[in-house]
mmCIF file of C-alpha atoms in Angstrom:
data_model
loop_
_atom_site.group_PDB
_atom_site.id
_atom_site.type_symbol
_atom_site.label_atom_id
_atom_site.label_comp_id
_atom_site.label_asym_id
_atom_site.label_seq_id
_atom_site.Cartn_x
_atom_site.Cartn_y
_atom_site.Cartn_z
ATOM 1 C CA UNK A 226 0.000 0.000 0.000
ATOM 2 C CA UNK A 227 1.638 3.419 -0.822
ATOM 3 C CA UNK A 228 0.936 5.953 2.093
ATOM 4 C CA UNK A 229 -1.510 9.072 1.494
ATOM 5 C CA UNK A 230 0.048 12.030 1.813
ATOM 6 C CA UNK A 231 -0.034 13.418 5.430
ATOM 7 C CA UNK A 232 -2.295 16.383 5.991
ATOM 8 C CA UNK A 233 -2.400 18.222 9.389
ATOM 9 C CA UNK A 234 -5.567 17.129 11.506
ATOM 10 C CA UNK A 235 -7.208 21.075 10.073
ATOM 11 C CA UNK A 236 -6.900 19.916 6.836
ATOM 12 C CA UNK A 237 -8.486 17.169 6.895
ATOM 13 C CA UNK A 238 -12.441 17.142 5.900
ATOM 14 C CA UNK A 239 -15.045 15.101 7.486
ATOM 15 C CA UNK A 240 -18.467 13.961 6.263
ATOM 16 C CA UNK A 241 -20.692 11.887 7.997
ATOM 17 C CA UNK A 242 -23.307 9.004 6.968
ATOM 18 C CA UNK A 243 -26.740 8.404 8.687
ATOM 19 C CA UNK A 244 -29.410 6.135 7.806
ATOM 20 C CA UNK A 245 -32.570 5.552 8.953
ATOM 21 C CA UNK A 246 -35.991 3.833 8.400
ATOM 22 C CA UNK A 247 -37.970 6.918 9.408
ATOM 23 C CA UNK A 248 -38.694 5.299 12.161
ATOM 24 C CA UNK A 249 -36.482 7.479 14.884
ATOM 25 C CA UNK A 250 -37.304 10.777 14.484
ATOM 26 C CA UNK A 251 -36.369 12.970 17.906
ATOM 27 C CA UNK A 252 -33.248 10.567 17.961
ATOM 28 C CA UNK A 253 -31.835 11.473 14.468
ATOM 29 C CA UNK A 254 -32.631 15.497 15.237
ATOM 30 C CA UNK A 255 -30.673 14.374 18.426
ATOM 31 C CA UNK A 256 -27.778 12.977 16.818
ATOM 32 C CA UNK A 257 -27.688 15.621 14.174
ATOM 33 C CA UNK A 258 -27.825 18.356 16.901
ATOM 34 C CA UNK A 259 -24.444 16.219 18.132
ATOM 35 C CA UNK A 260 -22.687 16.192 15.135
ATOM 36 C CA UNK A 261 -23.383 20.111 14.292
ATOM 37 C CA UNK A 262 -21.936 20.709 17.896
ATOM 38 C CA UNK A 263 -18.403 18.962 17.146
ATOM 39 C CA UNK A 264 -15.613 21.576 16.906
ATOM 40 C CA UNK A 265 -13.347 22.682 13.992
ATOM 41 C CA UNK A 266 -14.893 22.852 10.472
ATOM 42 C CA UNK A 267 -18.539 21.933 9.894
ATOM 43 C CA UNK A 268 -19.542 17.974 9.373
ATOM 44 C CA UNK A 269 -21.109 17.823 6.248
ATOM 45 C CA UNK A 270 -24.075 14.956 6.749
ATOM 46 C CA UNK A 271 -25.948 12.849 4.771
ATOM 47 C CA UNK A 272 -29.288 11.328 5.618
ATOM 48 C CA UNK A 273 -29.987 8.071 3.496
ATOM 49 C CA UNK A 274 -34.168 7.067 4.100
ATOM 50 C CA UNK A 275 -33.351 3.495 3.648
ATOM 51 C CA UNK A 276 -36.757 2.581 1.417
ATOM 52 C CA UNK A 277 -38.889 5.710 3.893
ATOM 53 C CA UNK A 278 -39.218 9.013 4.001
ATOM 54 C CA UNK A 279 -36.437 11.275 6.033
ATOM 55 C CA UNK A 280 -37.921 12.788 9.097
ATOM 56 C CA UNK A 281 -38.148 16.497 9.192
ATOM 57 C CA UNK A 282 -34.289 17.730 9.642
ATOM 58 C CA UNK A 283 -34.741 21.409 8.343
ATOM 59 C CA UNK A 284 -33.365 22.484 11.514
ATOM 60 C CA UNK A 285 -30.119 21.343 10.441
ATOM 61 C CA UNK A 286 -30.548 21.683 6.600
ATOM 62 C CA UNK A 287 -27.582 23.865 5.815
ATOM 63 C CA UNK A 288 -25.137 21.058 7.028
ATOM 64 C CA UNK A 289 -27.793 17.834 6.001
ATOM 65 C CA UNK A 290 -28.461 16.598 3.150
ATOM 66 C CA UNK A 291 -31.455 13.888 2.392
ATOM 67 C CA UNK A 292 -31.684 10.757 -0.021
ATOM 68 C CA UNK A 293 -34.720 9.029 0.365
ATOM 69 C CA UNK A 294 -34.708 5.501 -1.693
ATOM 70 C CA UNK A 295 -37.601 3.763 -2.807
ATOM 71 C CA UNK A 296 -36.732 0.455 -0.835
ATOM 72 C CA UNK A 297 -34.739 -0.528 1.655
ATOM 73 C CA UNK A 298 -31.396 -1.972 0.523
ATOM 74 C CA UNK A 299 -30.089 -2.725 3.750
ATOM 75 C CA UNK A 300 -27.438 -1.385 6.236
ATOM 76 C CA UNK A 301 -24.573 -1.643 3.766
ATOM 77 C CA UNK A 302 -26.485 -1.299 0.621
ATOM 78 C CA UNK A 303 -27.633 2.412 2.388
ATOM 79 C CA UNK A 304 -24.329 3.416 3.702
ATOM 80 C CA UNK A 305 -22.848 2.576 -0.001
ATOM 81 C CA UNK A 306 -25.407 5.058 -1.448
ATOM 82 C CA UNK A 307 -24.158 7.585 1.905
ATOM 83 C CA UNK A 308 -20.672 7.174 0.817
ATOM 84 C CA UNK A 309 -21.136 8.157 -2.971
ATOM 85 C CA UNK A 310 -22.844 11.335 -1.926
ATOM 86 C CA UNK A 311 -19.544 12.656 -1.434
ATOM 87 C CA UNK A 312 -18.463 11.672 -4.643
ATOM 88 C CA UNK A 313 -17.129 8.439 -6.189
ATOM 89 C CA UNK A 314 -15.529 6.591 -3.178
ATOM 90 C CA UNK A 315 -16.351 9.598 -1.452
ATOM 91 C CA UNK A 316 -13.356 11.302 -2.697
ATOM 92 C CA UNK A 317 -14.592 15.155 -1.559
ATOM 93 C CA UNK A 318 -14.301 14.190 1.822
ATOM 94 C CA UNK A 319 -10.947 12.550 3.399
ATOM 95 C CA UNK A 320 -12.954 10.712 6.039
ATOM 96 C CA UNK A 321 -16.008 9.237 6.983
ATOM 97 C CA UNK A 322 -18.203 8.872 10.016
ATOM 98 C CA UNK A 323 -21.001 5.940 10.046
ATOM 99 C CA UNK A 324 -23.461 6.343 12.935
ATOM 100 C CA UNK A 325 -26.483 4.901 14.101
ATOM 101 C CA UNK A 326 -29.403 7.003 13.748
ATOM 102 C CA UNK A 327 -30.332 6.456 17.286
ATOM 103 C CA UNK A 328 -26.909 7.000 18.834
ATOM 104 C CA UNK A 329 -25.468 10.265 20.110
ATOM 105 C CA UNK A 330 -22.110 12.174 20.344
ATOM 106 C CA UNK A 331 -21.705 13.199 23.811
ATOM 107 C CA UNK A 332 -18.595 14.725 23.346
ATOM 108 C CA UNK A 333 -17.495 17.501 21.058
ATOM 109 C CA UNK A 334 -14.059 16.770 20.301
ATOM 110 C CA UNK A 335 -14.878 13.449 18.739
ATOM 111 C CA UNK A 336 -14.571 14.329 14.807
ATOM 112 C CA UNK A 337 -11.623 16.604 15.526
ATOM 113 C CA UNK A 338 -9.928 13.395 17.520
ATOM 114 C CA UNK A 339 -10.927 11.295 13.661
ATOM 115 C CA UNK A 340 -8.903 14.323 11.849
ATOM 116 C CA UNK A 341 -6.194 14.410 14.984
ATOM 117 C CA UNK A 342 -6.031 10.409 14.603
ATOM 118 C CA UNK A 343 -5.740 9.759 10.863
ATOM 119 C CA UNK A 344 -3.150 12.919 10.258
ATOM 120 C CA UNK A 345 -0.776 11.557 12.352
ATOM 121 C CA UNK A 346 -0.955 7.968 11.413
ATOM 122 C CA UNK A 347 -0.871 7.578 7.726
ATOM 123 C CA UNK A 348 -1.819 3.600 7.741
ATOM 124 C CA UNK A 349 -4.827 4.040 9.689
ATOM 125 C CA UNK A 350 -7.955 3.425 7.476
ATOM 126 C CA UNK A 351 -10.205 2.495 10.313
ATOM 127 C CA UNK A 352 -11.665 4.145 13.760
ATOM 128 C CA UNK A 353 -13.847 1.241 15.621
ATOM 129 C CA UNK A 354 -15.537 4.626 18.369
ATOM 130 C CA UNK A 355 -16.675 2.691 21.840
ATOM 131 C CA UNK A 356 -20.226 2.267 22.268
ATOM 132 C CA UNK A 357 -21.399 3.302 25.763
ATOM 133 C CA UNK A 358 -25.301 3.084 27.480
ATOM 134 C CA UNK A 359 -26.179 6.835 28.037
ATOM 135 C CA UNK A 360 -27.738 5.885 31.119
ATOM 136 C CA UNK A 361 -25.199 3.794 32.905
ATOM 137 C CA UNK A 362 -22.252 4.728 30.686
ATOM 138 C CA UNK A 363 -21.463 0.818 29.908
ATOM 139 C CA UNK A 364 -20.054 -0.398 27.234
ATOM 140 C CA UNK A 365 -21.442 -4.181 26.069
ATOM 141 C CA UNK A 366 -18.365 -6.889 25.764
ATOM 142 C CA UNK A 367 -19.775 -7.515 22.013
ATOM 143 C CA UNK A 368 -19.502 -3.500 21.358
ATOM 144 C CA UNK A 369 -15.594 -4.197 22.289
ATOM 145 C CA UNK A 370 -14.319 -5.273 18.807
ATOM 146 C CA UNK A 371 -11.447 -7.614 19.959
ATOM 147 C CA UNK A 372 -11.369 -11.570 22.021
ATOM 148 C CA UNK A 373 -9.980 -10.007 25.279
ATOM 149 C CA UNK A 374 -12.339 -7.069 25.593
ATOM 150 C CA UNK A 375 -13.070 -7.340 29.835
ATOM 151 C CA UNK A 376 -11.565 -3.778 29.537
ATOM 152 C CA UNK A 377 -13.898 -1.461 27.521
ATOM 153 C CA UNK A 378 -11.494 1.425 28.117
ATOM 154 C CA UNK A 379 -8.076 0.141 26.570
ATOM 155 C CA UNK A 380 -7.757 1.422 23.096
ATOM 156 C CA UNK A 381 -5.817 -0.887 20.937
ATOM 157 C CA UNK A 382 -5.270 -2.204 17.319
ATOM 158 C CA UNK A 383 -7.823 -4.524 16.487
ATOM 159 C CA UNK A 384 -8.952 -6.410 13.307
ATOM 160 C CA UNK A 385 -12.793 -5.385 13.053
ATOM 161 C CA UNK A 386 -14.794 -2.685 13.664
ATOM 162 C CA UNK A 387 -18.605 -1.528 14.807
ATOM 163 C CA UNK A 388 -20.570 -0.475 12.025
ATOM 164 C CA UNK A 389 -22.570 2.037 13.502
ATOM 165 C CA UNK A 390 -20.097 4.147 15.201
ATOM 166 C CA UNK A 391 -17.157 4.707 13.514
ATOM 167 C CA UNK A 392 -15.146 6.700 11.202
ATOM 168 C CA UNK A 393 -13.047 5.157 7.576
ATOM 169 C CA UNK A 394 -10.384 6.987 5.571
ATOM 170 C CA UNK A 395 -11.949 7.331 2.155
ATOM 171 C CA UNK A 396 -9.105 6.090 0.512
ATOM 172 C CA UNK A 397 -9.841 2.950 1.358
ATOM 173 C CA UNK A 398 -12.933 2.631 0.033
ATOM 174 C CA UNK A 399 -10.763 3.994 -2.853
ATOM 175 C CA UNK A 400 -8.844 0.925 -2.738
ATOM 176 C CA UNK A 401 -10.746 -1.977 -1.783
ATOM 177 C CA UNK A 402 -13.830 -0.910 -2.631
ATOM 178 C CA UNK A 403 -17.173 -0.547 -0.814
ATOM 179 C CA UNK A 404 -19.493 -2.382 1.918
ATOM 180 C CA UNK A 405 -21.157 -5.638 0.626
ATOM 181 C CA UNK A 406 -24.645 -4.900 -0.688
ATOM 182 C CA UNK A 407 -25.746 -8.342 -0.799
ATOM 183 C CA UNK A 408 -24.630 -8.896 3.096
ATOM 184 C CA UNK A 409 -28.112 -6.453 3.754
ATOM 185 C CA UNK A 410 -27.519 -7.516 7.390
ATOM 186 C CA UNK A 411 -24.790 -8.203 9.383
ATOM 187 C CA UNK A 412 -20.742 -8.970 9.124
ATOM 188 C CA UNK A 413 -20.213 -6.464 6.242
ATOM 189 C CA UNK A 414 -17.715 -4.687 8.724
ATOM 190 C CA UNK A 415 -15.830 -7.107 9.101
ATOM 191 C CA UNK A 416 -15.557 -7.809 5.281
ATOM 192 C CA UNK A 417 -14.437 -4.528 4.572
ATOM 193 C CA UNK A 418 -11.975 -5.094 7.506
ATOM 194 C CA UNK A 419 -10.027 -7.861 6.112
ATOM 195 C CA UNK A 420 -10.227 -6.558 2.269
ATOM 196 C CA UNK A 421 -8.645 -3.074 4.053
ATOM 197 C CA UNK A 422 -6.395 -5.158 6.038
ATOM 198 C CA UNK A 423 -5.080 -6.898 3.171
ATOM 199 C CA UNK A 424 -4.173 -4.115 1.727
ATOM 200 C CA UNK A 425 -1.765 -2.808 4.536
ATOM 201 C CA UNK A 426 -4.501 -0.406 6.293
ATOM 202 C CA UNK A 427 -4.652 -0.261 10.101
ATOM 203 C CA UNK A 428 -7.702 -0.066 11.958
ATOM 204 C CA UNK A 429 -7.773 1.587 16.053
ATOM 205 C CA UNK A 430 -10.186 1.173 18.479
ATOM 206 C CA UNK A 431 -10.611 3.937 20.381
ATOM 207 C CA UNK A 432 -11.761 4.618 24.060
ATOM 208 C CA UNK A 433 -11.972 8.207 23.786
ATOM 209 C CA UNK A 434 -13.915 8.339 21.149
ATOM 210 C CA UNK A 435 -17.934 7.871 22.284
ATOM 211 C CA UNK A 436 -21.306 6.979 20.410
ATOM 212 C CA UNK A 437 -23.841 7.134 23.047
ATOM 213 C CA UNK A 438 -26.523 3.996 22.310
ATOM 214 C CA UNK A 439 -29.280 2.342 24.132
ATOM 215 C CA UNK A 440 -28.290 -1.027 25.103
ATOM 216 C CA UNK A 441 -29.882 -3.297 22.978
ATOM 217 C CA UNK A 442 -29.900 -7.006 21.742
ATOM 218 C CA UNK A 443 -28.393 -7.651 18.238
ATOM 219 C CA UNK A 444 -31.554 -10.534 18.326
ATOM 220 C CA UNK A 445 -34.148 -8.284 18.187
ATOM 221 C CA UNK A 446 -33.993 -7.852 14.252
ATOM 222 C CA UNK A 447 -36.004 -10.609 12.655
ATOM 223 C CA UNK A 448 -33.572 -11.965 10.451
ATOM 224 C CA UNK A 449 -30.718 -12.019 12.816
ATOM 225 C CA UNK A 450 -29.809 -15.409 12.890
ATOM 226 C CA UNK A 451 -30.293 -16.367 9.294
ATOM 227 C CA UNK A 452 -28.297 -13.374 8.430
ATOM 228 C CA UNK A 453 -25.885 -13.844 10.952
ATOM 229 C CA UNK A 454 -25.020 -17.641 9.698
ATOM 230 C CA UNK A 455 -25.425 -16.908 6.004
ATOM 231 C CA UNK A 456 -22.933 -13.854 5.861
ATOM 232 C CA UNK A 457 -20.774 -15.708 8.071
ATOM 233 C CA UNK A 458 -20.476 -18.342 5.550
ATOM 234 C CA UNK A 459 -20.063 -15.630 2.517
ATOM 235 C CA UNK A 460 -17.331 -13.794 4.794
ATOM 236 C CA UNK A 461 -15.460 -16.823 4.773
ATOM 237 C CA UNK A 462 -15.818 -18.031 0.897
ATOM 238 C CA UNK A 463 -15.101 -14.511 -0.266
ATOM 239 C CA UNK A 464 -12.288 -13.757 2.005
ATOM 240 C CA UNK A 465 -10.105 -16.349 3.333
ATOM 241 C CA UNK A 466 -7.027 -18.590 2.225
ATOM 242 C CA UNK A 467 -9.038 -22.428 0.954
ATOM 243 C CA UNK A 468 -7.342 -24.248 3.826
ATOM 244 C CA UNK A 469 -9.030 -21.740 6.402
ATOM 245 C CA UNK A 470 -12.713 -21.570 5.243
ATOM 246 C CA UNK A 471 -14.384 -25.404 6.475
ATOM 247 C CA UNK A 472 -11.824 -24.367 9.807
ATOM 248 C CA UNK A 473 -12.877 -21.020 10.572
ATOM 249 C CA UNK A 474 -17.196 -21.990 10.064
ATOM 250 C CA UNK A 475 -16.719 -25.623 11.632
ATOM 251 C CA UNK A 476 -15.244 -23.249 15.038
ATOM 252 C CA UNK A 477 -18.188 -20.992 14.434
ATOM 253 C CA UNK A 478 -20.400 -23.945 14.159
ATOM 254 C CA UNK A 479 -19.320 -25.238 17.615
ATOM 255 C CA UNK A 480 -19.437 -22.049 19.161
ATOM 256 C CA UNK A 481 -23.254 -21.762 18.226
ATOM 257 C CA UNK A 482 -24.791 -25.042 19.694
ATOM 258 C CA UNK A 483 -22.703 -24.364 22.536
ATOM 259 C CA UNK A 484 -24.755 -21.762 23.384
ATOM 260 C CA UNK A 485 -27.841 -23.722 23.129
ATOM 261 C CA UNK A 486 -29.942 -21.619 20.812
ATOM 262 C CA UNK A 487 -33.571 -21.879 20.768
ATOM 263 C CA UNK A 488 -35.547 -24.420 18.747
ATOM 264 C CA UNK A 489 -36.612 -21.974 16.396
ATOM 265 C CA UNK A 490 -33.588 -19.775 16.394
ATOM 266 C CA UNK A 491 -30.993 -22.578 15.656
ATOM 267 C CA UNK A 492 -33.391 -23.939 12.656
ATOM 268 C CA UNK A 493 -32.900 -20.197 11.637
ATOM 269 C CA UNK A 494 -29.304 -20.385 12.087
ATOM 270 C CA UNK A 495 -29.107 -23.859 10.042
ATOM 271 C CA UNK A 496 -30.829 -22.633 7.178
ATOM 272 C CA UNK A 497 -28.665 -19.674 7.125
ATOM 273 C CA UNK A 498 -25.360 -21.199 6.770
ATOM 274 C CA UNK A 499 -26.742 -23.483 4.326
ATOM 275 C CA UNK A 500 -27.548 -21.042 2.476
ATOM 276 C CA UNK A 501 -24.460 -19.129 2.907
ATOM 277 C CA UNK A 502 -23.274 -22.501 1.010
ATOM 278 C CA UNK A 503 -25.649 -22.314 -1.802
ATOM 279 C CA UNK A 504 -26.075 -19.128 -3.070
ATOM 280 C CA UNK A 505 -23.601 -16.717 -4.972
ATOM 281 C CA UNK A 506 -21.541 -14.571 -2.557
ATOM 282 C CA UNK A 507 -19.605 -12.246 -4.739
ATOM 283 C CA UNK A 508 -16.347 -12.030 -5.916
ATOM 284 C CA UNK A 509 -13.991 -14.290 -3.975
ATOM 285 C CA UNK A 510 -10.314 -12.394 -2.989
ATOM 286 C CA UNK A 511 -8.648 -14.665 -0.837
ATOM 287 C CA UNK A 512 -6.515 -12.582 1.683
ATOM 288 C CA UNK A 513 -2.864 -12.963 1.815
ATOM 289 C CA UNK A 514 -1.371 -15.428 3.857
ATOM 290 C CA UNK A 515 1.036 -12.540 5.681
ATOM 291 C CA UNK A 516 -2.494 -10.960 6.075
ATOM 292 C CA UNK A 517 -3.740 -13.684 8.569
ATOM 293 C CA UNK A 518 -0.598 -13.840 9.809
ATOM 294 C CA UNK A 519 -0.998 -9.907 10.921
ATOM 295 C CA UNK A 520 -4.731 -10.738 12.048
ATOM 296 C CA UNK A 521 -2.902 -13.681 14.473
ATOM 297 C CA UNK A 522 -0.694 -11.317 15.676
ATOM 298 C CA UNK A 523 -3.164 -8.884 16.613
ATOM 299 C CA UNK A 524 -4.772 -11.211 19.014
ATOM 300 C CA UNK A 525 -7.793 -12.399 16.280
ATOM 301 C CA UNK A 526 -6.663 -15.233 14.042
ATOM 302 C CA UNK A 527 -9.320 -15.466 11.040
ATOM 303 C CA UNK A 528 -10.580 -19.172 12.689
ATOM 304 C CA UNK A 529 -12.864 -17.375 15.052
#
């Protein structure tokens, strides 16, 4: 990978990427009222109605702008249509923040910490932001994007990232390319975060960086464990070195009847991964074998 030029952390512009299903109104106004708060230059936003209508944002319409798309193409499908807002890879921006439209920036240094962060480290491509209840202030062990993750507050490399709170380099997308449209649901972070790992990019977790979120359970979406098994299976067959992909699902396969699933949530989950197996999933760019090497050596090899 050839390093970008460095800019200073001023120089550096910042767009953001919301979408919603309409569904969230006071939150997004919320969130928006967040992100028009953060200091240095203005965050240009853009509001992607993922198949509904964009709440009212008016308030904040000299720093938001709306696409509203006739049907709902999914959490990377709407990001993907966020991203080329800003232009073809979203080239008019140098970086981009992805947050949940029901999440909150508490803090107002936290896009001028993305421009501090990304001047000073050429290689980084990724910013995984920590996910904390507004109420209590915790952050969930599966919001921690790493295996040893008992302590929420450590910032460290890592080898994934949380799709709804955090911030990408838009030369990466330059490079490797976009989220997976056909994922709809689940795992397309961490595609993206082996394609930009593969191609030399480094990706931080970050304490000090904070998207306020209700706690909530990743089950409560209806197609969570179909989704969950079936892009797990595409990660893998689009992804990673032959040898690796029957290891890496057979440890995943373990791991969930170990945890004793429902009746009706593990015939989900079986159903999913077979059809992970039986339908296309994209163009397959096995990652270099130095590349899981790397992901072994930052504490996640690519077998669980």
């Amino acid at each position: 990978m050839t390093a970008p030029a460095q800019r200073t952390g001023q120089q550096l512009k910042v767009g953001a990427v919301i979408i919603t299903m309409g569904n969230r109104p006071e939150e997004l106004r919320a969130l928006l009222d967040s992100v028009a708060k953060q200091d240095g230059d203005r965050v240009e936003v853009v509001v992607v109605g993922n198949g509904s209508p964009v709440p009212d944002v008016t308030a904040f319409s000299s720093g938001v702008r709306t696409i509203e798309l006739p049907e709902n193409l999914g959490i990377p499908g709407g990001r993907n249509v966020g991203i080329e807002a800003f232009g073809p890879g979203g080239q008019d921006v140098d970086v981009l923040l992805f947050l949940d439209d029901d999440g909150l920036l508490p803090r107002t240094d936290t896009a001028q910490l993305c421009r501090e962060a990304f001047a000073s480290d050429p290689e980084l491509g990724i910013v995984s932001f920590r996910i904390a209840d507004p109420d209590t202030g915790e952050t969930q062990r599966r919001h921690v994007p790493r295996l040893r993750a008992a302590d929420p507050m450590r910032s460290s490399r890592v080898t994934t990232f949380l799709g709804g709170a955090n911030a990408v380099r838009t030369k990466v997308f330059e490079q490797v390319g976009g989220l997976p449209d056909d994922f709809f649901y689940a795992h397309e972070e961490t595609d993206l975060a082996w394609r930009a790992l593969d191609a030399g990019w480094l990706i931080d977790y970050r304490a000090d960086m904070v998207l306020h979120h209700p706690t909530t359970a990743p089950s409560r979406h209806a197609v969570y464990h179909r989704m969950v098994a079936r892009n797990r299976v595409w990660l893998a067959r689009r992804n990673l070195p032959a040898p690796l992909v029957p290891v890496y699902l057979g440890v995943w396969l373990l791991l969930t009847l170990a945890r004793r699933p429902s009746k009706p949530a593990l015939k989900a989950w079986l159903g999913g991964f077979k059809e992970g197996w039986t339908s296309p999933c994209g163009p397959r760019r096995p990652m270099k074998w130095r590349t899981v090497w790397r992901l072994t050596r930052l504490g996640r090899p690519p077998v669980i």
